[in-house]
Tab-separated table of C-alpha atoms in Angstrom:
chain	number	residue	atom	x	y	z
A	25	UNK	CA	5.876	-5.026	29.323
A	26	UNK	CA	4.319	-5.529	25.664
A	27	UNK	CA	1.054	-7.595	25.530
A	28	UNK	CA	-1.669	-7.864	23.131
A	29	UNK	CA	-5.478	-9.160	24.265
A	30	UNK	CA	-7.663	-10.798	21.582
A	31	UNK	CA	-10.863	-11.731	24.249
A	32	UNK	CA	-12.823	-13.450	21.804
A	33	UNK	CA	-11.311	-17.287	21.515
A	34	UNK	CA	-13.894	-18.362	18.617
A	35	UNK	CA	-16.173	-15.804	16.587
A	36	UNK	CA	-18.859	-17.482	14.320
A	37	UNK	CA	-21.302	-15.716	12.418
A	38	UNK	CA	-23.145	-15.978	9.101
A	39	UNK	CA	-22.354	-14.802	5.803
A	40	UNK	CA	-23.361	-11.728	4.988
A	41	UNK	CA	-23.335	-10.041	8.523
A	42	UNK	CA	-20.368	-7.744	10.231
A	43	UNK	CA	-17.127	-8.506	11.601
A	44	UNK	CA	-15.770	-7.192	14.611
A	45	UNK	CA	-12.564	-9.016	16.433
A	46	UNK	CA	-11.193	-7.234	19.156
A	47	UNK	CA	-7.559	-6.551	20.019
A	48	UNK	CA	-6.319	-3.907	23.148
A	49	UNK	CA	-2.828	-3.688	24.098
A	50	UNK	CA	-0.167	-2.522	25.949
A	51	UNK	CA	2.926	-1.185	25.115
A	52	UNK	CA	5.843	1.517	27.128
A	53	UNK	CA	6.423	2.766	23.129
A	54	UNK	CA	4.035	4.028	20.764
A	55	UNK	CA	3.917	0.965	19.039
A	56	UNK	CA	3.120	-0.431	15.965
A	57	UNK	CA	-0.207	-2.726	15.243
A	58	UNK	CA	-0.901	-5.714	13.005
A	59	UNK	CA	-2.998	-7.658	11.841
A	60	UNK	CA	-1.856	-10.816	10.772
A	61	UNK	CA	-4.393	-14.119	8.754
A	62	UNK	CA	-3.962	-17.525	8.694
A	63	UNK	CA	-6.317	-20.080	6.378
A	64	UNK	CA	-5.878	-23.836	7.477
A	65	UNK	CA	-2.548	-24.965	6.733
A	66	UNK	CA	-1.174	-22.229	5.390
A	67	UNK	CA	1.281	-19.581	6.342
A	68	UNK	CA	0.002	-16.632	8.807
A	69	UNK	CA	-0.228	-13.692	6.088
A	70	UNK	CA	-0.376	-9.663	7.139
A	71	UNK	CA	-3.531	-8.268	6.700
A	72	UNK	CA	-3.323	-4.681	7.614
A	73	UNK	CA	-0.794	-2.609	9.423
A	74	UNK	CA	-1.062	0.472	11.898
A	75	UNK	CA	-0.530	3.806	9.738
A	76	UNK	CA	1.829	6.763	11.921
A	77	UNK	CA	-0.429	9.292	10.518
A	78	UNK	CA	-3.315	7.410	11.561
A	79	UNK	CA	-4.897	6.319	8.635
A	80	UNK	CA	-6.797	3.656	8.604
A	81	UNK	CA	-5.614	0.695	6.687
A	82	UNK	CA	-7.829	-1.044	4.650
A	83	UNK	CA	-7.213	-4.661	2.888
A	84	UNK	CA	-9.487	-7.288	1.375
A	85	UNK	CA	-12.678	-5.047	2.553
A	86	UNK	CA	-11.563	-5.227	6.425
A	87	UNK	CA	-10.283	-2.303	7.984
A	88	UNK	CA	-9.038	-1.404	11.368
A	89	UNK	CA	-8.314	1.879	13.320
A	90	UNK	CA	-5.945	2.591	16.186
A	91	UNK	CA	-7.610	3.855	19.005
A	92	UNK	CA	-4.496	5.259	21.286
A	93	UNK	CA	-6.865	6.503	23.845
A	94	UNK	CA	-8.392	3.229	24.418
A	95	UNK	CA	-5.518	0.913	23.561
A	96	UNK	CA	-7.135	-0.281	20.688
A	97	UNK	CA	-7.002	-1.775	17.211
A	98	UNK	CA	-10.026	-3.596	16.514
A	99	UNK	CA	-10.600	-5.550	13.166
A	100	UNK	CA	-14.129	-5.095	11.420
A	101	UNK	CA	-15.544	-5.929	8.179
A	102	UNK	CA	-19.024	-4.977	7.106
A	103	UNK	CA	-20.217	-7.985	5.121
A	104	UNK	CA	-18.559	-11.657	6.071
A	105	UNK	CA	-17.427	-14.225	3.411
A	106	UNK	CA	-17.324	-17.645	3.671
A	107	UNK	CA	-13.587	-17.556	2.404
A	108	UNK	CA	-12.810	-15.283	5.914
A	109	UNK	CA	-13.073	-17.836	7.721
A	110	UNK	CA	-9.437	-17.964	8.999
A	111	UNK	CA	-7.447	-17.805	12.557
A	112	UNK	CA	-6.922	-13.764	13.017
A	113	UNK	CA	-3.743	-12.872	15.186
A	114	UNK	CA	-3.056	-9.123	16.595
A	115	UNK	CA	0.758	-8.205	16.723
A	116	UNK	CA	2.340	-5.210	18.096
A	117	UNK	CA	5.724	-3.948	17.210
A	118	UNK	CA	7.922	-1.671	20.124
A	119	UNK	CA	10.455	0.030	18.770
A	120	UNK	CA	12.036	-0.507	22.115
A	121	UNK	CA	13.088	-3.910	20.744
A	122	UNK	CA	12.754	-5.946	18.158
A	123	UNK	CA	10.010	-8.451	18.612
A	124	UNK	CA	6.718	-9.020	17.338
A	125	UNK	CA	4.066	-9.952	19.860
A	126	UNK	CA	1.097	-11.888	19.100
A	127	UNK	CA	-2.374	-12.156	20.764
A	128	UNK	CA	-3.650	-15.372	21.217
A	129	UNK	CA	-5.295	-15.254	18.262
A	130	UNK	CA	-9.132	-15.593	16.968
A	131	UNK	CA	-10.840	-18.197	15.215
A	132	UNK	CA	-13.565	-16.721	12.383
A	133	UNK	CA	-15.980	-19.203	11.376
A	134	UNK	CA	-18.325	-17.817	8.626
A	135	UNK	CA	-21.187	-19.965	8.133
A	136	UNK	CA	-23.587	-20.091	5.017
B	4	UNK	CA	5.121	-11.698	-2.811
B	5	UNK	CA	8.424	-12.438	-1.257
B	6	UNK	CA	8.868	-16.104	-0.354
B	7	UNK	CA	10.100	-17.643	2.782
B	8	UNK	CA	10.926	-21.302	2.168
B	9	UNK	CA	10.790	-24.331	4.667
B	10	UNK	CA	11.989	-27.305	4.461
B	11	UNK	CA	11.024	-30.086	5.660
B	12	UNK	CA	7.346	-29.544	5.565
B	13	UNK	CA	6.806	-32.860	7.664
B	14	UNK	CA	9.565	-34.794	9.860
B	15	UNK	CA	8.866	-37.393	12.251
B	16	UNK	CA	11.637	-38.770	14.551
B	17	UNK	CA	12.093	-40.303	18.106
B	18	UNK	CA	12.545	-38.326	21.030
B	19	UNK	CA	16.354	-37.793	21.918
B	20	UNK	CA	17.532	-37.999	17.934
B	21	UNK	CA	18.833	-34.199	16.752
B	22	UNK	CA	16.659	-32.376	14.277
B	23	UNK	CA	17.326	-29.393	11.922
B	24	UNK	CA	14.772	-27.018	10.435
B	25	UNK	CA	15.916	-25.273	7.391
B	26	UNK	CA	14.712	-22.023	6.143
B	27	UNK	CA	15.303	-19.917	3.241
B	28	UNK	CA	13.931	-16.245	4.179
B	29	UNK	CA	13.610	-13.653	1.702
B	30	UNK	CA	16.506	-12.624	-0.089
B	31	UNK	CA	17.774	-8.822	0.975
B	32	UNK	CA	16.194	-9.388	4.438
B	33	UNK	CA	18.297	-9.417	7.604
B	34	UNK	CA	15.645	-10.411	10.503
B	35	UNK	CA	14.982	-13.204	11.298
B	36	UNK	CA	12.215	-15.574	13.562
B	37	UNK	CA	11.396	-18.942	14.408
B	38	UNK	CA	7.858	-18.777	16.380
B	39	UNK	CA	6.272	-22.349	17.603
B	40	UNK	CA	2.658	-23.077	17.511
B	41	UNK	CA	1.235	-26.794	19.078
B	42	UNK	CA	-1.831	-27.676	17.831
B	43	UNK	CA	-4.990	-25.707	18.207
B	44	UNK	CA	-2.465	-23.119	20.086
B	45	UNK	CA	-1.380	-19.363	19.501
B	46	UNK	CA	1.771	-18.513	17.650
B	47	UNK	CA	4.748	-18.457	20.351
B	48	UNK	CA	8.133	-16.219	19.597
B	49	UNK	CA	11.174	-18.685	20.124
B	50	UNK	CA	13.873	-16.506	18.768
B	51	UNK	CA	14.830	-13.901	16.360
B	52	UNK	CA	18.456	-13.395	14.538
B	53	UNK	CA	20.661	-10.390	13.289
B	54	UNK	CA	24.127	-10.293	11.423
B	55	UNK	CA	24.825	-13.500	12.692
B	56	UNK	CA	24.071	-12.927	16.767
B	57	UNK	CA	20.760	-13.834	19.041
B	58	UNK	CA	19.289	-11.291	19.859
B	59	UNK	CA	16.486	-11.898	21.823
B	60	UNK	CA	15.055	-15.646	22.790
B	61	UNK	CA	12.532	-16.703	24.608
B	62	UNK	CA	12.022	-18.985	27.657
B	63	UNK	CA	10.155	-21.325	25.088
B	64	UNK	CA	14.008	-21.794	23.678
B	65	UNK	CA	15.472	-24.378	25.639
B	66	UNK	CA	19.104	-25.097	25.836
B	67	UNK	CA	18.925	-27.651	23.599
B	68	UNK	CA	17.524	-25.451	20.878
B	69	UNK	CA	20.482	-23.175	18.784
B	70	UNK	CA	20.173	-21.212	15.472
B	71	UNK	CA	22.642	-20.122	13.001
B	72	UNK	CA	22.468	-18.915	9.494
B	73	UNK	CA	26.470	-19.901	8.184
B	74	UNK	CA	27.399	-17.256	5.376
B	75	UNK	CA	24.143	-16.165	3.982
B	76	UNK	CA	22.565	-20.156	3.544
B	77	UNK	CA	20.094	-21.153	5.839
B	78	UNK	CA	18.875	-19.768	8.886
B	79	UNK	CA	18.258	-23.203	11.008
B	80	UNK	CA	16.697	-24.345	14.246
B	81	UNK	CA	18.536	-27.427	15.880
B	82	UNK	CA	16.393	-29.523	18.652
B	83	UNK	CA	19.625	-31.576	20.671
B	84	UNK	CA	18.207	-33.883	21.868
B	85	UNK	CA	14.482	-33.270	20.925
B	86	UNK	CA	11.964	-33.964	23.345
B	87	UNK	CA	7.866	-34.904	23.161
B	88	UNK	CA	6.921	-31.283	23.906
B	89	UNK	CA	8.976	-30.136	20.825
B	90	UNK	CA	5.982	-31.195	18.566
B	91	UNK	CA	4.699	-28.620	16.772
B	92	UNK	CA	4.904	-26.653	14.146
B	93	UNK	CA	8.171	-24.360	13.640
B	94	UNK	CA	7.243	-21.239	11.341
B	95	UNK	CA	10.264	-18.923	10.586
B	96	UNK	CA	10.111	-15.696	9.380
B	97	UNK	CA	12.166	-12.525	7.907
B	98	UNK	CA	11.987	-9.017	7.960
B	99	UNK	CA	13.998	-6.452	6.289
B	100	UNK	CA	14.585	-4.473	9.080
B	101	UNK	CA	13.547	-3.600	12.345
B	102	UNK	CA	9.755	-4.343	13.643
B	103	UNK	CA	8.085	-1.401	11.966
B	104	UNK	CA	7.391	-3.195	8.317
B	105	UNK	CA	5.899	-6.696	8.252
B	106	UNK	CA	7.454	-10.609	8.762
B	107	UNK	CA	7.199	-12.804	6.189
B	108	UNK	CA	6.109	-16.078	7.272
B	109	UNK	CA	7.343	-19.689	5.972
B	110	UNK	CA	4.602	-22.277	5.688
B	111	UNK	CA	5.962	-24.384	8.820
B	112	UNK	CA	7.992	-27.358	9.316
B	113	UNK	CA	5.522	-29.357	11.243
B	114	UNK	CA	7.731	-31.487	13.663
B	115	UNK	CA	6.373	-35.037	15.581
B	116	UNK	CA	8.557	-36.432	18.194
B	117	UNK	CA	7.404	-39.736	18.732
């Protein structure tokens, strides 16, 4: 069946330095991968979306690329803001149905 | 962007009483969600809706939960009878068409069953 792994629970860093937030899957399809953001009380937004041609999407200065080989779609940034500091969910789409599935989602916490 | 709305934002009510959630998705889209997320907790898929059928649910969606969306108004959740696990908060969502473009989330109907 579809799953999505996000191993990293809580991620805190310091302004200024890289992002990295992890995200494998698996999937019977080729599927589709997301990226979705949520701030504190608000509603979980998409950040960036798998490309077919495998392009790699870019949005708000983080980018991510799908990795096929490794099951992958990590989520990096090279310079953290204090306004990133969000919960950060990984979705995958199978065209074999019609459901989105969400990791269990990682906590940034960018600190001055 | 393209608004889902939510109402309520808040409801409190005692365990047993019957409780809708109302959403207003995005206007030309025909998908829709309601996911469940408790406190401090990942994002859950309850159920998503097409041209007026279930199509899939979850084992998160009880018996006592049912959604409709009655010609083109609101796509609801109804808790009958709710119960103390049912707290969270409900997010619904829409999609134009099948899970290759994005969902558009609400901003939750947080629910408290006292």
């Amino acid at each position: 069946g579809d799953s999505v792994t996000q191993t990293e629970g809580l991620v805190t860093l310091t302004e200024g330095l890289p992002v990295m937030l992890n995200c494998t899957y698996q999937s019977t399809y080729s599927p589709f991968l997301f990226w979705y953001v949520q701030h504190l009380n608000e509603a979980p937004k998409l950040l960036l979306k798998s490309f077919t041609d495998n392009k790699r999407p870019e949005h708000q200065g983080f980018h991510a690329t799908l990795h096929k080989s490794s099951s992958s779609f990590h989520l990096q940034k090279s310079s953290a803001q204090l306004s990133d500091s969000a919960l950060y969910y990984c979705a995958l789409s199978d065209p074999g149905n019609n459901r989105i599935f969400f990791g269990d989602g990682t906590q940034l916490v960018v600190k001055p | 962007g393209p608004k889902v709305l939510q109402i309520p934002s808040h409801q409190i009510i005692d365990m047993g009483q019957m409780v809708t959630l109302n959403c207003d998705p995005v206007s030309n889209h025909l998908y829709f969600y309601w996911y469940k997320q408790i406190l401090g907790q990942q994002m859950e898929f309850l159920v998503n809706f097409y041209n007026g059928k279930v199509m899939e649910k979850s084992k998160l969606f009880k018996d006592q939960f049912s959604v409709e969306r009655p010609d083109g108004s609101y796509f609801t959740l109804k808790i009958q009878p709710t119960a103390l696990e049912d707290s969270a908060v409900y997010f619904c969502a829409s999609s134009w068409g099948r899970i290759t473009g994005q969902l558009y989330f609400g901003e939750g109907s947080k629910l408290t069953v006292l």
